[in-house]
XYZ file of C-alpha atoms in Angstrom:
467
model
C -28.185 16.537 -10.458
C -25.086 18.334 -12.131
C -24.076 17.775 -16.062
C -20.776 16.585 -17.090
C -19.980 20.159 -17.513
C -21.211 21.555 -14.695
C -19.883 18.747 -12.347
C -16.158 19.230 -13.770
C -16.712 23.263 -13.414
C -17.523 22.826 -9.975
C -14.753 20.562 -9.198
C -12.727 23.381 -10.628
C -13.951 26.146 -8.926
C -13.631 24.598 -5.939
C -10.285 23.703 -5.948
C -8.871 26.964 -7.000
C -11.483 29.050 -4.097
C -9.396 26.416 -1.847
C -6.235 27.697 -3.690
C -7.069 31.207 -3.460
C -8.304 31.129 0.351
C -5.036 29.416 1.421
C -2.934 32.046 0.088
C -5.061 34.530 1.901
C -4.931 33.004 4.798
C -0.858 32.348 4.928
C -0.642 36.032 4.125
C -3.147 37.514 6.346
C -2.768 34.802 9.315
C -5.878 34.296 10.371
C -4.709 30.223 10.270
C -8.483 29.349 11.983
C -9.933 29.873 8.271
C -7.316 27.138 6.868
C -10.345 25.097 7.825
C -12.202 25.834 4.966
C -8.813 24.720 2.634
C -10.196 21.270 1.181
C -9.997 19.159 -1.788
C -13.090 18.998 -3.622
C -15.019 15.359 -4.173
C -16.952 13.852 -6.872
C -19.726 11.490 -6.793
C -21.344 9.547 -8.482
C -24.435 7.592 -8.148
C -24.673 4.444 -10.507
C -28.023 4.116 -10.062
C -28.675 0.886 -12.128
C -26.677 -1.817 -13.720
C -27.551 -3.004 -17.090
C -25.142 -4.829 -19.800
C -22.794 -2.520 -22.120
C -21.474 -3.218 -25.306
C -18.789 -6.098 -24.122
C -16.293 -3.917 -26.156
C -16.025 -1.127 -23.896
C -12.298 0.035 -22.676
C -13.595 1.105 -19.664
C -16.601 3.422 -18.079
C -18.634 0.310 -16.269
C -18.670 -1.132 -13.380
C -19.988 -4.545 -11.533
C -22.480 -3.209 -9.708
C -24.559 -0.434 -9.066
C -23.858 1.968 -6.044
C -21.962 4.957 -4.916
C -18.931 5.695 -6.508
C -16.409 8.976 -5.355
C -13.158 10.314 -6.017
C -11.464 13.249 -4.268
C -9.295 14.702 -6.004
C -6.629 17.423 -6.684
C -5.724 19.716 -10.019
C -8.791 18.782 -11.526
C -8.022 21.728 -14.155
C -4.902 19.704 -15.657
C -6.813 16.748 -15.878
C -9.981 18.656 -16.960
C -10.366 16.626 -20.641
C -9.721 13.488 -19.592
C -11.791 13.591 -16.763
C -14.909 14.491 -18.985
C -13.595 11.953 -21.429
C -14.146 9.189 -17.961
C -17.972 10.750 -16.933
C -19.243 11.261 -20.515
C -18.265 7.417 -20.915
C -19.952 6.280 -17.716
C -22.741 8.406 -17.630
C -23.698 7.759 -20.910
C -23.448 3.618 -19.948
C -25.847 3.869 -16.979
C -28.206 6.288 -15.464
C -26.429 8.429 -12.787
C -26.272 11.357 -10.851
C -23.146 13.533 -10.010
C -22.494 15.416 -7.212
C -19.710 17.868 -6.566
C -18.894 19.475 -2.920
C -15.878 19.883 -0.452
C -14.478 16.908 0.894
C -12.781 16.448 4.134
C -9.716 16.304 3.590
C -7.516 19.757 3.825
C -4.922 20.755 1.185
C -1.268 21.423 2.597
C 0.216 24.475 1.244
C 3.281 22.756 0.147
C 1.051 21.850 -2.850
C -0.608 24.723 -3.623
C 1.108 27.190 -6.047
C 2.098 30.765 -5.191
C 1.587 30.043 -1.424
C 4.205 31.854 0.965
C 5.410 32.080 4.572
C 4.630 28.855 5.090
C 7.244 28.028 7.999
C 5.895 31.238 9.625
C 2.776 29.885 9.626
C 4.043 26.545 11.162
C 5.456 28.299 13.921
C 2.456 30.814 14.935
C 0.799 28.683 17.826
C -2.546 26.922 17.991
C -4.290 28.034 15.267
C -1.319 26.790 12.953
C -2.560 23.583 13.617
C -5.255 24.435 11.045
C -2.907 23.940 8.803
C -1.859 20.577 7.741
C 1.644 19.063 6.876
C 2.373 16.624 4.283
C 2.143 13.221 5.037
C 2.175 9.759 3.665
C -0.714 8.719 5.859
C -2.878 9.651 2.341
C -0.343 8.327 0.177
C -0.599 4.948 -1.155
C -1.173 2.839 -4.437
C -4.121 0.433 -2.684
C -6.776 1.180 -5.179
C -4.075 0.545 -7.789
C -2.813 -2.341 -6.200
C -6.574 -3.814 -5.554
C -6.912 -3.873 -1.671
C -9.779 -5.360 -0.271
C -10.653 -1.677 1.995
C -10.720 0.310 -1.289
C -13.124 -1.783 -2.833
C -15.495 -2.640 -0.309
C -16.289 0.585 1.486
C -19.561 2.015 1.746
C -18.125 4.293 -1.628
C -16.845 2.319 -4.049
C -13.043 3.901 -5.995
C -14.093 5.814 -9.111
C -10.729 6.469 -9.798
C -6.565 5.533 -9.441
C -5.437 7.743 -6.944
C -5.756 10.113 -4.001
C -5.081 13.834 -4.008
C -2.357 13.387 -1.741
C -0.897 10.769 -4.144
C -1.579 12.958 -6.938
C -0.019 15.888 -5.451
C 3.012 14.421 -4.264
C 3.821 12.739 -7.524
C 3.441 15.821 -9.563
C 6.439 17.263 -7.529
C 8.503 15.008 -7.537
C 7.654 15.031 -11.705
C 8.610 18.655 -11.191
C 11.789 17.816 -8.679
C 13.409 15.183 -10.864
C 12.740 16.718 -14.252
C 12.777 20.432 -13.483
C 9.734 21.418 -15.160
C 6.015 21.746 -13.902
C 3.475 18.660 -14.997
C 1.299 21.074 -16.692
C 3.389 20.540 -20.313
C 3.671 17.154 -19.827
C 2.224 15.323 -23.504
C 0.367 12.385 -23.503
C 2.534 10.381 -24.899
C 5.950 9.803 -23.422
C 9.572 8.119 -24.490
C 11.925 7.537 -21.638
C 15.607 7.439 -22.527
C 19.079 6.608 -20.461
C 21.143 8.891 -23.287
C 21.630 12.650 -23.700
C 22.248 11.925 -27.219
C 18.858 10.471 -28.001
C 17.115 13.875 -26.106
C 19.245 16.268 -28.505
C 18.063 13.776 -31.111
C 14.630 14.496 -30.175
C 14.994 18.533 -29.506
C 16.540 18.621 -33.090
C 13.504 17.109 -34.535
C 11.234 19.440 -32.661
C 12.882 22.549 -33.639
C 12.308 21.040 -37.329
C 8.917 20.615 -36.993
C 7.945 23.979 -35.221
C 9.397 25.790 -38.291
C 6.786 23.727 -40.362
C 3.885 26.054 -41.317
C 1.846 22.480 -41.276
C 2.868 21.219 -37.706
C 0.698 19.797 -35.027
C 3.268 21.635 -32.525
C 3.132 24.644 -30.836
C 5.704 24.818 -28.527
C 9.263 22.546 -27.735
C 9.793 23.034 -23.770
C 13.542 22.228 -22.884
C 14.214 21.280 -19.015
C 15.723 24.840 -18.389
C 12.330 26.107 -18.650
C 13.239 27.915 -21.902
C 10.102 27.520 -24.460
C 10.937 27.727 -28.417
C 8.158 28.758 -29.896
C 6.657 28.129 -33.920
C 7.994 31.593 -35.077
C 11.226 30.976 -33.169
C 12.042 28.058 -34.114
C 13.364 29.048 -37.726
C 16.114 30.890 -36.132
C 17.196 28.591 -33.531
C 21.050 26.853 -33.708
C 20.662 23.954 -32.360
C 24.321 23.854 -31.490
C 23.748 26.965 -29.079
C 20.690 25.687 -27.044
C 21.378 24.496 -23.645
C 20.160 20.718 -22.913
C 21.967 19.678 -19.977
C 20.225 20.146 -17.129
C 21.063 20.112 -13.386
C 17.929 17.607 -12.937
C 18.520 14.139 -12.581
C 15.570 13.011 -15.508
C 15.774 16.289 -17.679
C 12.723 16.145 -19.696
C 11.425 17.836 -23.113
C 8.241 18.463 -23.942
C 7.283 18.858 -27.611
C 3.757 20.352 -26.906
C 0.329 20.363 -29.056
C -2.773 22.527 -28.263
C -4.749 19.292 -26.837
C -1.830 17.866 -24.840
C -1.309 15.047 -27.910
C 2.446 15.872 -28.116
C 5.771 13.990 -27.458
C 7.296 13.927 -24.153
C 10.820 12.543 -23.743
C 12.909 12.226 -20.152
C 16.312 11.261 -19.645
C 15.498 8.980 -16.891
C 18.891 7.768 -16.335
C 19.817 4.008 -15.603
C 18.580 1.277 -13.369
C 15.249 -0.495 -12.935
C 14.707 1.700 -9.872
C 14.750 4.998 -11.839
C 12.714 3.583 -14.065
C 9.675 2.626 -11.327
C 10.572 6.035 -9.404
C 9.390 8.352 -12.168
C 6.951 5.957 -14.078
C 5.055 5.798 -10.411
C 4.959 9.734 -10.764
C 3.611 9.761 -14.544
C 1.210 7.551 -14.240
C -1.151 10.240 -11.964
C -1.318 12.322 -15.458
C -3.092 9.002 -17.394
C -0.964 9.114 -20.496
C -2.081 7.223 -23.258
C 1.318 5.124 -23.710
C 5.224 4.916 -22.410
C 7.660 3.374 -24.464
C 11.423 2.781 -23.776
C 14.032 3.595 -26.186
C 17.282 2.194 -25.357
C 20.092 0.039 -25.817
C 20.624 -3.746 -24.355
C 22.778 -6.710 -24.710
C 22.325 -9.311 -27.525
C 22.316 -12.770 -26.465
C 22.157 -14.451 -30.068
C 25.470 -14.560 -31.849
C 23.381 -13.932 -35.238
C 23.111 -10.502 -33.628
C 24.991 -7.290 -35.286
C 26.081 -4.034 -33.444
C 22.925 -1.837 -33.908
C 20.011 -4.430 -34.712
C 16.768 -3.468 -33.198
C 14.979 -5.865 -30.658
C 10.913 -5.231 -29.896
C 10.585 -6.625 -26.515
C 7.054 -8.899 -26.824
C 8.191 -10.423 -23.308
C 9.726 -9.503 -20.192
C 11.569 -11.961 -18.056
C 11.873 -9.707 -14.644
C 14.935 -10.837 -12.797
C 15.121 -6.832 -11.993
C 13.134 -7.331 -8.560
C 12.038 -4.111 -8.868
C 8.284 -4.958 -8.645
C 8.199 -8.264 -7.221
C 6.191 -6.582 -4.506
C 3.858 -5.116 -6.364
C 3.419 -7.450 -8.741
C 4.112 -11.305 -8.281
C 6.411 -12.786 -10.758
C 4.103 -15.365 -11.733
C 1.665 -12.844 -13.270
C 3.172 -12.292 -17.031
C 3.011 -9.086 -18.429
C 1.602 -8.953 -21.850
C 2.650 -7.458 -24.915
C 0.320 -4.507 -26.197
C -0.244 -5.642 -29.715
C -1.587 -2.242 -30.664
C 2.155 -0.568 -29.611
C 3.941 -3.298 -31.028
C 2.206 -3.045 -34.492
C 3.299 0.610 -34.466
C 6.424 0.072 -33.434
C 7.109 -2.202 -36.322
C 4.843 -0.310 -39.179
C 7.822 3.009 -37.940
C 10.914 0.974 -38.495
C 9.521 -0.285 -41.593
C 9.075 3.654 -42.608
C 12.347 4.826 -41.303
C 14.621 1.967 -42.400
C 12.640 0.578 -45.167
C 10.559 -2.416 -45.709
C 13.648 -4.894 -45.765
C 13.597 -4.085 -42.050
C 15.781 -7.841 -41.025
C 17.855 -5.791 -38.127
C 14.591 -5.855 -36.317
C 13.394 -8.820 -34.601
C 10.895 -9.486 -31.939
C 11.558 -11.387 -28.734
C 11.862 -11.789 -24.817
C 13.735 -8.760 -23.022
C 15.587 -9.817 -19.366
C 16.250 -6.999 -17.107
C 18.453 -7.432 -14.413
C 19.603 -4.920 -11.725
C 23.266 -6.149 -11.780
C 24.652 -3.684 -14.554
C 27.598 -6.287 -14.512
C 25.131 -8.982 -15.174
C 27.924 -10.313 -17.723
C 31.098 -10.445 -15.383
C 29.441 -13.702 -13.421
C 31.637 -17.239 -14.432
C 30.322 -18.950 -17.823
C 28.751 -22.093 -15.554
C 26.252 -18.767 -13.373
C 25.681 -17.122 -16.707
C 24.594 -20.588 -17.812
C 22.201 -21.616 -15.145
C 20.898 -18.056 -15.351
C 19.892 -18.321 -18.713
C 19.740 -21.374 -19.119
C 15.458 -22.364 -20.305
C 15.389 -18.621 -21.032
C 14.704 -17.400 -24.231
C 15.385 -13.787 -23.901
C 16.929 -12.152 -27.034
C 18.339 -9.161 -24.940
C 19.435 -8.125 -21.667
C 18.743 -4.602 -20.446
C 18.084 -2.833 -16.595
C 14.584 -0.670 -17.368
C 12.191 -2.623 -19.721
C 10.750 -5.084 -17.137
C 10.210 -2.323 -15.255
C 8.199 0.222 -17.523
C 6.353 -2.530 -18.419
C 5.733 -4.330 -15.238
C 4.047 -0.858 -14.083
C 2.489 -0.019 -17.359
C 0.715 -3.347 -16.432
C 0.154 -2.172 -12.897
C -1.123 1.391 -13.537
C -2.878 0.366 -17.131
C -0.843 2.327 -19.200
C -0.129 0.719 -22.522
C 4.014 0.544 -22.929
C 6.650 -0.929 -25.450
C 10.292 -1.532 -25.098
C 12.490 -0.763 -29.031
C 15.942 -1.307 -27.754
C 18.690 -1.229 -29.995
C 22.156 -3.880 -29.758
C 24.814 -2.348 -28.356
C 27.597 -4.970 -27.763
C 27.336 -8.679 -27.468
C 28.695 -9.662 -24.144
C 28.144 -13.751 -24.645
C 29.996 -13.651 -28.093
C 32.893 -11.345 -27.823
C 31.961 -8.264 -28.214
C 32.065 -6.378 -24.580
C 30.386 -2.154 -24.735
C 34.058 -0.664 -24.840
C 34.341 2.890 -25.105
C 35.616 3.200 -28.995
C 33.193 0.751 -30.313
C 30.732 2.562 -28.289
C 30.671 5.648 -29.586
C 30.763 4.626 -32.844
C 27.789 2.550 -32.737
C 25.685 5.906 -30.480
C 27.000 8.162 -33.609
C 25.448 5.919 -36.160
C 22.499 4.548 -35.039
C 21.081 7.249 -32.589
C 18.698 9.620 -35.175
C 17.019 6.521 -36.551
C 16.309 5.016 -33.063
C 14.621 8.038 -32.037
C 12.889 8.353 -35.077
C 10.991 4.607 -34.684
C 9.896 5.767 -31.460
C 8.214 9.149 -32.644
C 6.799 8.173 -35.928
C 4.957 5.390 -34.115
C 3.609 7.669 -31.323
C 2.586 10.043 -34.082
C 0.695 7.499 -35.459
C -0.965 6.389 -32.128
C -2.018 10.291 -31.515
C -3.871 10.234 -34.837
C -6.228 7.579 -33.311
C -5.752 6.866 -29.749
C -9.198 4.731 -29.653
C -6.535 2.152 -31.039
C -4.950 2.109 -27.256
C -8.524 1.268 -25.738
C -7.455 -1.598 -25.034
C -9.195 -3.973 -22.479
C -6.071 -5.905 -21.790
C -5.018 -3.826 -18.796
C -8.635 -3.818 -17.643
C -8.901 -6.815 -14.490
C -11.557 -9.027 -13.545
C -11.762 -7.521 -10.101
C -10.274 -4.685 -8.143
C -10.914 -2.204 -11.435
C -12.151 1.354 -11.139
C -14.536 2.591 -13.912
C -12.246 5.435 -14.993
C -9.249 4.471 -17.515
């Protein structure tokens, strides 16, 4: 029976002799030994069920039996899976075992790996060597199919390594930088001006003697480093990117930093790269942005904390039926107010809490007055935006806590349409303290993340013992 340690060594080992024997064998061609190219697998054996402590976030499970993951980069996820075993092992009596699974690794994800299509086109012993393919891929652990839960292993974990792998590069295709920087904690955007917001602040802090950073990561692949950043113009960097959700990573030694992508607009953007993030198990998402007020009390630049989501986005109705509500996390929201009460002091009345309504018409506003009264009409949303509902409809679905701090940009129902002029205005005024909100609370979360333990994500059935 292995340790934590030596069960998360092994897993490592293994992976990268798979790594370093598929490299050999692409370059030497003897494809027959491709064989031996396989993801490694954990077990564990739950040997007996007792009762926990009823407060526990997660490490337990229903019943005892066989649990197993197989799994991919277990060196990137190397502290939070210890931070998953240590919890379960130390809840039950168990046994871990670590070997080669049966499942092969397809060079596509394995770094460093060349002649590839030569490979593909040497003849029978090619076949050794696997493709790609979405036969492996699929969110039904996740999603809480009856098959994943009722085999003769039970799911220890979210995901396969096929679903891991092929999420990390498309993390890598859309924002132009490996996963390995991604932070923990992660602000998704739809304006340039809120990421050059965000690099300025990072370049600050890296010239603090004091800081937590270490490192601010720009989607170019250019690092600034602490003894750097002192001499950096911010003017002169380059942040535009020819990715389509340029990201920047504002990195700490344990991975506790700030990440913040540009993920563009639209609910589908929104699902397509919070479907990739949520392999990495960050500890929270939140969406800074700015949405229509509905309430003609409203002013240009108040802040709305979304503490409800009416979905009329459609984005997840598949997923996720639109009868199931999706909670507030009261431990995000708490910190999202206590940061706008620091950064715009404690008379804080631009803020206000309320329903946000995402739609996937950006035009939502151009329908008659009699449709845009039957359509909100029972509703009351405070704020319509496009990617709220949908970070938090899979926050909900891949138990990542989330929050939505959107900010009023016009006021479509009273008058006051987003026109360019008025637009810009509002973007130069109100764009550093937005940002701000978001990071201060984060930076608060990081100090404790036990406060995001929360069991509200956790379901009665179809739940995996891992966070």
């Amino acid at each position: 029976m292995a340790t934590v340690a030596e069960a998360l060594s092994e897993l490592v080992r293994l992976y990268e002799q798979s790594c370093a024997l598929a490299r050999d064998v692409l370059e030497s061609g003897n494809y027959a030994d491709y064989a031996g190219v396989v993801y490694p697998k954990l077990v564990v054996q739950v040997r007996e069920w007792k009762p926990i402590d009823r407060q526990e976030p997660f490490g337990y499970v229903d019943e005892s039996g066989r649990y197993s993951a197989t799994m991919s980069k277990p060196g990137l996820m190397r502290d939070y899976l210890a931070e998953q075993l240590n919890r379960l092992t130390s809840n039950y009596p168990c046994e871990l075992w670590v070997g080669p699974s049966e499942q092969r690794i397809p060079p596509e994800y394995i770094a460093g790996t060349g002649k590839i299509s030569e490979a593909r086109r040497a003849g029978k012993d090619a076949e050794m060597i696997p493709r790609p393919t979405l036969d492996y891929v699929d969110d039904e652990t996740i999603d809480g199919t009856w098959e994943a839960f009722h085999g003769t292993e039970k799911p220890l974990n979210h995901f396969g390594p096929q679903r891991f792998d092929i999420a990390c590069a498309r993390i890598q295709h859309y924002t132009g930088i490996e996963v390995d920087t991604v932070q923990k904690y992660i602000l998704l955007t739809n304006y340039a001006m809120h990421t050059s917001e965000f690099v300025k602040f990072g370049v600050r802090q890296l010239a603090d003697d004091d800081s937590r950073y270490v490192a601010m990561i720009l989607p170019n692949g250019d690092h600034i480093g602490a003894h750097e950043a002192p001499d950096v113009d911010i003017e002169e960097l380059t942040l535009t990117s020819r990715f389509q959700m340029p990201r920047f990573d504002l990195v700490t030694p344990d991975g506790d930093g700030i990440t913040m992508i540009n993920i563009g607009v639209g609910p589908s953007n929104a699902k397509t790269i919070t479907d990739c993030l949520a392999v990495l198990r960050p500890e929270a998402w939140i969406m800074i942005g700015h949405c229509a007020g509905l309430d003609g009390r409203m002013r240009i630049g108040d802040l709305i904390l979304g503490n409800a989501y009416q979905r009329k986005d459609h984005i997840l109705d598949h997923d996720i039926a639109g009868d199931i509500p999706i909670p507030a996390i009261p431990e995000v929201q708490r910190m999202l107010e206590a940061s706008v009460n620091e950064v715009y002091g404690e008379d804080n009345s631009l803020m206000r809490t309320g329903t946000v309504l995402s739609t996937d018409n950006r035009n939502w506003e151009w329908h008659s007055q009699r449709e845009l009264w039957e359509w909100l009409r029972g509703s009351t949303a405070v704020a319509v935006d496009m990617e709220s509902c949908a970070l938090a409809a899979n926050g909900y679905r891949y138990r990542i806590p989330y929050g939505t701090l959107l900010s009023v940009s016009d006021l479509p129902l009273h008058a006051v349409p987003k026109l360019p002029a008025q637009a810009q205005a509002f973007y130069s005024n109100s764009k550093e303290a937005h940002v701000m909100c978001a990071v201060r609370a984060v930076e608060q979360l990081a100090e404790n993340p036990q406060r995001l333990r929360t069991r509200k994500l956790r379901r009665a059935i179809g739940e995996v013992p891992f966070r």
